[in-house]
Short mmCIF file of C-alpha atoms and ligand atoms in Angstrom, two decimals:
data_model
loop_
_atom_site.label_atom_id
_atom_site.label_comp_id
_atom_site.label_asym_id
_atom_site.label_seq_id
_atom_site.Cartn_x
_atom_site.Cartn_y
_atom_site.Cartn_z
CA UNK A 1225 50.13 -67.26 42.63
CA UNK A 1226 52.88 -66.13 41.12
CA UNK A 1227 53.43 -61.99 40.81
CA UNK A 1228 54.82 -61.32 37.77
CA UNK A 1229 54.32 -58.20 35.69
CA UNK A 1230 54.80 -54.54 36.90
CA UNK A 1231 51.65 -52.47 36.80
CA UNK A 1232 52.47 -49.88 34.96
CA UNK A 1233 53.94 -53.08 32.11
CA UNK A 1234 50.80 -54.47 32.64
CA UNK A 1235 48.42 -51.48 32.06
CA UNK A 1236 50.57 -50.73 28.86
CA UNK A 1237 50.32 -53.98 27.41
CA UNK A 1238 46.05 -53.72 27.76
CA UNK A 1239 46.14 -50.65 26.06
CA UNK A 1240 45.48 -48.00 28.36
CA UNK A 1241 48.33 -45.80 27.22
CA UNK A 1242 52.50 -45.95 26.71
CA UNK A 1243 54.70 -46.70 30.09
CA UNK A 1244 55.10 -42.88 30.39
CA UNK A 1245 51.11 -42.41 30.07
CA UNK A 1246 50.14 -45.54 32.61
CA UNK A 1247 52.54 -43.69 35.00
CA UNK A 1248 50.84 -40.11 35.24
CA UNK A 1249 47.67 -42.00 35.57
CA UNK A 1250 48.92 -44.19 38.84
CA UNK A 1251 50.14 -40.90 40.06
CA UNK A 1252 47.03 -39.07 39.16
CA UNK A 1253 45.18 -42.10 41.48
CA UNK A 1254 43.17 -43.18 38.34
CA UNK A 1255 44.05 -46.98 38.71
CA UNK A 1256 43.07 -49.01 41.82
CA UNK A 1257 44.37 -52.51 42.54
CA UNK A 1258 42.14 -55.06 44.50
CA UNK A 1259 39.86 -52.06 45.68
CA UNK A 1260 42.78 -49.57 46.85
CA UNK A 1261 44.01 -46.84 44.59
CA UNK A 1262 47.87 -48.01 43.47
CA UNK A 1263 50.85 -46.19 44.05
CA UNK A 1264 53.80 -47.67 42.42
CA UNK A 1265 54.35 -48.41 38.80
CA UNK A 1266 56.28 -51.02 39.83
CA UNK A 1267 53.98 -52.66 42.19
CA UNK A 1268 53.64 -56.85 40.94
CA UNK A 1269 50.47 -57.72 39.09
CA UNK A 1270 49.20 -61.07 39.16
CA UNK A 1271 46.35 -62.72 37.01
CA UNK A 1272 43.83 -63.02 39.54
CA UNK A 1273 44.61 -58.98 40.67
CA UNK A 1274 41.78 -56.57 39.96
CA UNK A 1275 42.90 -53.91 38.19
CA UNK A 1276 40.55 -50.68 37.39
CA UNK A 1277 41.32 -47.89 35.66
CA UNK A 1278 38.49 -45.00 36.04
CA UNK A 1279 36.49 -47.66 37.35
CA UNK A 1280 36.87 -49.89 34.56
CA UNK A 1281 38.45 -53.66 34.89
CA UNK A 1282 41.75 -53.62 32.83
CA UNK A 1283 42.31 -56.85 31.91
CA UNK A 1284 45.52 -58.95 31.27
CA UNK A 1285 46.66 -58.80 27.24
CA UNK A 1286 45.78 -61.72 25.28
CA UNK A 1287 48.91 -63.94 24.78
CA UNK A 1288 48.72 -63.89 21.14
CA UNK A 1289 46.23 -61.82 18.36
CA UNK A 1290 44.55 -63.00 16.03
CA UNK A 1291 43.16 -60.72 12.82
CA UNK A 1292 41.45 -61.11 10.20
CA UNK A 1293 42.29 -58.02 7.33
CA UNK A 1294 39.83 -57.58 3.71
CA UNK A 1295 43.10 -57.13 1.94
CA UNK A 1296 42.91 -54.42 -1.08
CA UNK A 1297 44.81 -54.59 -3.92
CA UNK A 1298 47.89 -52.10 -3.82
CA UNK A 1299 49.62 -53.70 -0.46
CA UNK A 1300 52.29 -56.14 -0.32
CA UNK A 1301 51.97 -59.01 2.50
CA UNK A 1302 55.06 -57.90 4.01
CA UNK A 1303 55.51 -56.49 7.51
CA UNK A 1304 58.35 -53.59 6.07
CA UNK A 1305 59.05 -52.57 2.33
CA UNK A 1306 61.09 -49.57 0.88
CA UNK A 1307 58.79 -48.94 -2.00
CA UNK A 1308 55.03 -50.02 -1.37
CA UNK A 1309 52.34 -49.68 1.57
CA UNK A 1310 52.17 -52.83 3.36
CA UNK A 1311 49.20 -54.56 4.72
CA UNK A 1312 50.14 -54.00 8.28
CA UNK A 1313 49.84 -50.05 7.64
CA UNK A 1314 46.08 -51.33 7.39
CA UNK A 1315 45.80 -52.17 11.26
CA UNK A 1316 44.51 -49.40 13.15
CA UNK A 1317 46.90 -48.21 15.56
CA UNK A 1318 45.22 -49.35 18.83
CA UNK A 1319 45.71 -52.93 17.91
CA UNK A 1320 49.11 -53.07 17.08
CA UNK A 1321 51.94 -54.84 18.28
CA UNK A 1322 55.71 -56.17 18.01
CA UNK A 1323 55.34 -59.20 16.07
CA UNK A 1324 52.20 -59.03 13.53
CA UNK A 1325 53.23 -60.40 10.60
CA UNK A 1326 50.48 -61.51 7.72
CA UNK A 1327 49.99 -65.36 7.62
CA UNK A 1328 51.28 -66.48 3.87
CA UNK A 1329 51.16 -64.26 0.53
CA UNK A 1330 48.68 -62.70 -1.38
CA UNK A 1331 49.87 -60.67 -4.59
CA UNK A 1332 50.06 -57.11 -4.50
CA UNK A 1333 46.93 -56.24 -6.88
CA UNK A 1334 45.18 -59.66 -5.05
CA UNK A 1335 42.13 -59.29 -2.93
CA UNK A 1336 40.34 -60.47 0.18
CA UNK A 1337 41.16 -62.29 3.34
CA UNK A 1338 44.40 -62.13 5.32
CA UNK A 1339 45.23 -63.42 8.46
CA UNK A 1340 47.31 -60.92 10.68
CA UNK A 1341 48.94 -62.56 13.97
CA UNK A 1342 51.66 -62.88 16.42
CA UNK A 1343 51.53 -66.20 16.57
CA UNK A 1344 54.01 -67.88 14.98
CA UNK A 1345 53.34 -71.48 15.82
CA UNK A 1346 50.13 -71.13 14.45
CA UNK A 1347 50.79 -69.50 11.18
CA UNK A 1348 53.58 -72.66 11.05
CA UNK A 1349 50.64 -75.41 10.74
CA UNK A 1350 48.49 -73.08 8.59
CA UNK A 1351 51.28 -72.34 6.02
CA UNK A 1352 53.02 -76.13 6.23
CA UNK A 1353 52.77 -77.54 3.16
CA UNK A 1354 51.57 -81.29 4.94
CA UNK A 1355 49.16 -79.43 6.46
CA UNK A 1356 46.83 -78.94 2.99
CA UNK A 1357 45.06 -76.22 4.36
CA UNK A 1358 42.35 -75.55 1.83
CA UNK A 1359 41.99 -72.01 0.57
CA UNK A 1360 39.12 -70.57 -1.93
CA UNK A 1361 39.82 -67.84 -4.22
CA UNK A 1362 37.14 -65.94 -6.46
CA UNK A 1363 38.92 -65.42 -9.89
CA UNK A 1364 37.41 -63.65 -13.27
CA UNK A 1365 39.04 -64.87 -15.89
CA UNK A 1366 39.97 -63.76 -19.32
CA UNK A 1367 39.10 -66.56 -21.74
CA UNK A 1368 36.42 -69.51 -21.32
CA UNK A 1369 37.27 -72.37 -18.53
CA UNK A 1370 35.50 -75.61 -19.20
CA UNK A 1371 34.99 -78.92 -17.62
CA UNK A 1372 38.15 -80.23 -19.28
CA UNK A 1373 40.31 -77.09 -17.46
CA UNK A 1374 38.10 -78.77 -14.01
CA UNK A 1375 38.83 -82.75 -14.79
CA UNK A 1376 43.00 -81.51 -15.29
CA UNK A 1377 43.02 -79.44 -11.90
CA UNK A 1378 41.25 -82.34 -10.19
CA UNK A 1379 44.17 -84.62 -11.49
CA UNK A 1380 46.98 -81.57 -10.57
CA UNK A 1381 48.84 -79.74 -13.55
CA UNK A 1382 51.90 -78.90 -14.57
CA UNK A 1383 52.85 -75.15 -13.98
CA UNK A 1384 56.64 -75.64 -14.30
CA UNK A 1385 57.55 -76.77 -10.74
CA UNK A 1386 59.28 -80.07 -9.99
CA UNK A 1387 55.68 -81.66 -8.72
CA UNK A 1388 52.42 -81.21 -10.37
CA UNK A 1389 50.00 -79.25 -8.19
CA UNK A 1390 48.14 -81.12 -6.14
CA UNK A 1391 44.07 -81.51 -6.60
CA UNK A 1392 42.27 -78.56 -6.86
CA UNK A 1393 38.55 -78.26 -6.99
CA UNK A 1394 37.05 -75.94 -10.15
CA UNK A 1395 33.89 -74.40 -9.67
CA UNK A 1396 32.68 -72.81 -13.06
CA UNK A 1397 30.40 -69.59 -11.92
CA UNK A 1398 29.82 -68.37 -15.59
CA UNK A 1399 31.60 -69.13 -18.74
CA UNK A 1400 30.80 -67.31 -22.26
CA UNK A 1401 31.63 -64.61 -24.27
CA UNK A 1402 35.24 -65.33 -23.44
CA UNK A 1403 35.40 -64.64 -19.80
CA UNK A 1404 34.52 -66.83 -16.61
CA UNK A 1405 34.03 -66.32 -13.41
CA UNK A 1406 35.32 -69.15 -11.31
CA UNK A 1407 35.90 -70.67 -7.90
CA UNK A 1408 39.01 -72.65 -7.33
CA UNK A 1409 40.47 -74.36 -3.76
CA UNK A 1410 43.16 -75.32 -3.65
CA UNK A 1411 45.25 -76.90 -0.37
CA UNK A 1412 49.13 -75.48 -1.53
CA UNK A 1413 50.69 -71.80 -1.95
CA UNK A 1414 52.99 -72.30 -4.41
CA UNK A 1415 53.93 -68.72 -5.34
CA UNK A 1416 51.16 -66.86 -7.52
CA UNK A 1417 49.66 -70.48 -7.53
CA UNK A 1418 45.93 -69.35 -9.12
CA UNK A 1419 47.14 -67.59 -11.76
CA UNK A 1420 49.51 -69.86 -12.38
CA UNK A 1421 46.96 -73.17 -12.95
CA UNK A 1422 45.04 -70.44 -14.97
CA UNK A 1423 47.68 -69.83 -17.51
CA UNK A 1424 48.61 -73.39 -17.42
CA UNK A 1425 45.31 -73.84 -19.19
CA UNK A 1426 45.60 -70.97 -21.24
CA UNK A 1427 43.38 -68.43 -19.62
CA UNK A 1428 44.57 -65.80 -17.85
CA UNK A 1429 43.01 -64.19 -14.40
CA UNK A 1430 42.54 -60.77 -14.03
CA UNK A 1431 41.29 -60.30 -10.61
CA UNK A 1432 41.70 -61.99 -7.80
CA UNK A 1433 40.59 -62.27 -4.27
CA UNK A 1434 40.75 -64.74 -0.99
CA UNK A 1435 37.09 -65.62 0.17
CA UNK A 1436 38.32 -68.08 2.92
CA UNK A 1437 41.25 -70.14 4.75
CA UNK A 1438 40.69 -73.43 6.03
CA UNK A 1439 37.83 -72.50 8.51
CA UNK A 1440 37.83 -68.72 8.29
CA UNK A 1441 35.86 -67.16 5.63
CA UNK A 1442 35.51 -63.61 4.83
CA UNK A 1443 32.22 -62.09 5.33
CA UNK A 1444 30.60 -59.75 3.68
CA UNK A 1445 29.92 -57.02 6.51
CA UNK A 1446 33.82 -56.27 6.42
CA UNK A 1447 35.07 -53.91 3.89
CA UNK A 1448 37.89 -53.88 1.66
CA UNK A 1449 40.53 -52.12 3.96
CA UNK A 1450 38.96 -53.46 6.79
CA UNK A 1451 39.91 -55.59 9.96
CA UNK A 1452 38.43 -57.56 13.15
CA UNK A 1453 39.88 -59.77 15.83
CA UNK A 1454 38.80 -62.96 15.41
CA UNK A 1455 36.16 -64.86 17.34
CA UNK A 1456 37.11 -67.42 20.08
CA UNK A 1457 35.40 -69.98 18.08
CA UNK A 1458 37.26 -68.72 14.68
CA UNK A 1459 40.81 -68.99 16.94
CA UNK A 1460 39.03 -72.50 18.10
CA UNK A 1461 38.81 -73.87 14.52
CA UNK A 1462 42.28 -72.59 13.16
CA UNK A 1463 43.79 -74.53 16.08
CA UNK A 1464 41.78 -77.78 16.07
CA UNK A 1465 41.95 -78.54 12.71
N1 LIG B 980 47.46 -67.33 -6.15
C1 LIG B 980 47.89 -66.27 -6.85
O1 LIG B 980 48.17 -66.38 -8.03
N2 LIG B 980 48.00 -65.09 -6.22
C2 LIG B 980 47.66 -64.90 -4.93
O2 LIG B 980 47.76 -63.80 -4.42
C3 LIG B 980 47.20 -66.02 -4.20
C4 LIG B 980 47.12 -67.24 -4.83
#
């Protein structure tokens, strides 16, 4: 088996602390490797090494991480910006990393879920356009949408891009008194796509939020501001879809 990180690396990587942090803690005799206390920062860790620190296994840090974030509105889906907060500020420090980035766009004042990873392959096949991951958005709506506005998204509209959009199913929650409540999927991200197909049928949204992506949803136990790992079985159907 091959031995390839440095203790003190790999402690820092799990979490228990900064390189610096890890070290006073070997000195101090607080971590123990296979059953003896460990001397050397630099000693070689390998995966099948027991590693305790306090008495506590320390295990090896997950490849990639995977996060799901109840965007608010008032955050851009950006990973730096000069001007606003972005929705990475909203991961709690102990689960950051080099490398999070969000996984597509939502607006600014847009709502709701946002996938947060380091995985860049994977955020590839979710965002490729061949790909036609489905995504649901919740939308209230200034104005009345009818079955007509449904039969025209079903057939893909016209919202001044080179190809209509592609098929989009129209749920109708509540229509009268000049507002709706709607919910629309649709399997592209063309940019501010939803509001977009609205106006192209002369309503207009005014709020907007992501209730799921592909096979994640958004549940209703995690508040706005809010954010989890993902399960092994939600990281199991983003891959094997
Ligand atoms: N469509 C929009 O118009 N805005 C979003 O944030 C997402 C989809």
């Amino acid at each position: 088996m091959k031995k390839a990180v440095r203790l003190d690396k790999f402690l820092a990587d799990a979490g228990a602390g900064t390189r610096s942090e890890v070290k006073k803690l070997i000195q101090k005799g607080r971590v123990q490797v296979n059953g003896a206390a460990a001397k050397k920062p630099e000693e070689k860790i390998a995966e099948t090494d027991e590693v305790l620190l306090d008495g506590e296994r320390i295990g090896a840090a997950p490849e990639f991480v995977y996060y799901l974030l109840h965007k608010p509105a008032g955050y851009v889906s950006a990973t730096e910006d000069s001007r606003d907060r972005t929705v990475l500020e909203l991961i709690p420090p102990e689960l950051r990393r080099k490398g999070l980035f969000p996984v597509g766009r939502l607006d600014k004042d847009t709502e709701g879920l946002l996938l947060i990873t380091d995985d860049g392959a994977l955020a590839h096949e979710l965002l490729s356009p061949k790909k036609h991951v489905e995504k649901t958005y919740y939308a209230q709506v200034e104005g009345e949408m009818t079955p007509v506005d449904a039969a025209s998204f079903e057939e893909g509209i016209d919202i001044g891009e080179k190809n209509r959009t592609l098929p989009a199913k129209l749920e109708i929650l509540s229509s009268k008194g000049g507002k709706s409540e709607i919910l629309l999927t649709i399997c592209e991200g063309k940019f501010h796509q939803v509001k977009r197909m609205v106006k192209a049928v002369g309503k207009e949204v005014t709020y907007l939020k992501r209730i799921s992506m592909g096979s994640l949803i958004l549940s209703e136990d995690l508040k706005k501001g809010e954010c989890r790992p993902l399960t092994e079985n939600e990281i199991k159907g983003l891959k094997n879809r």
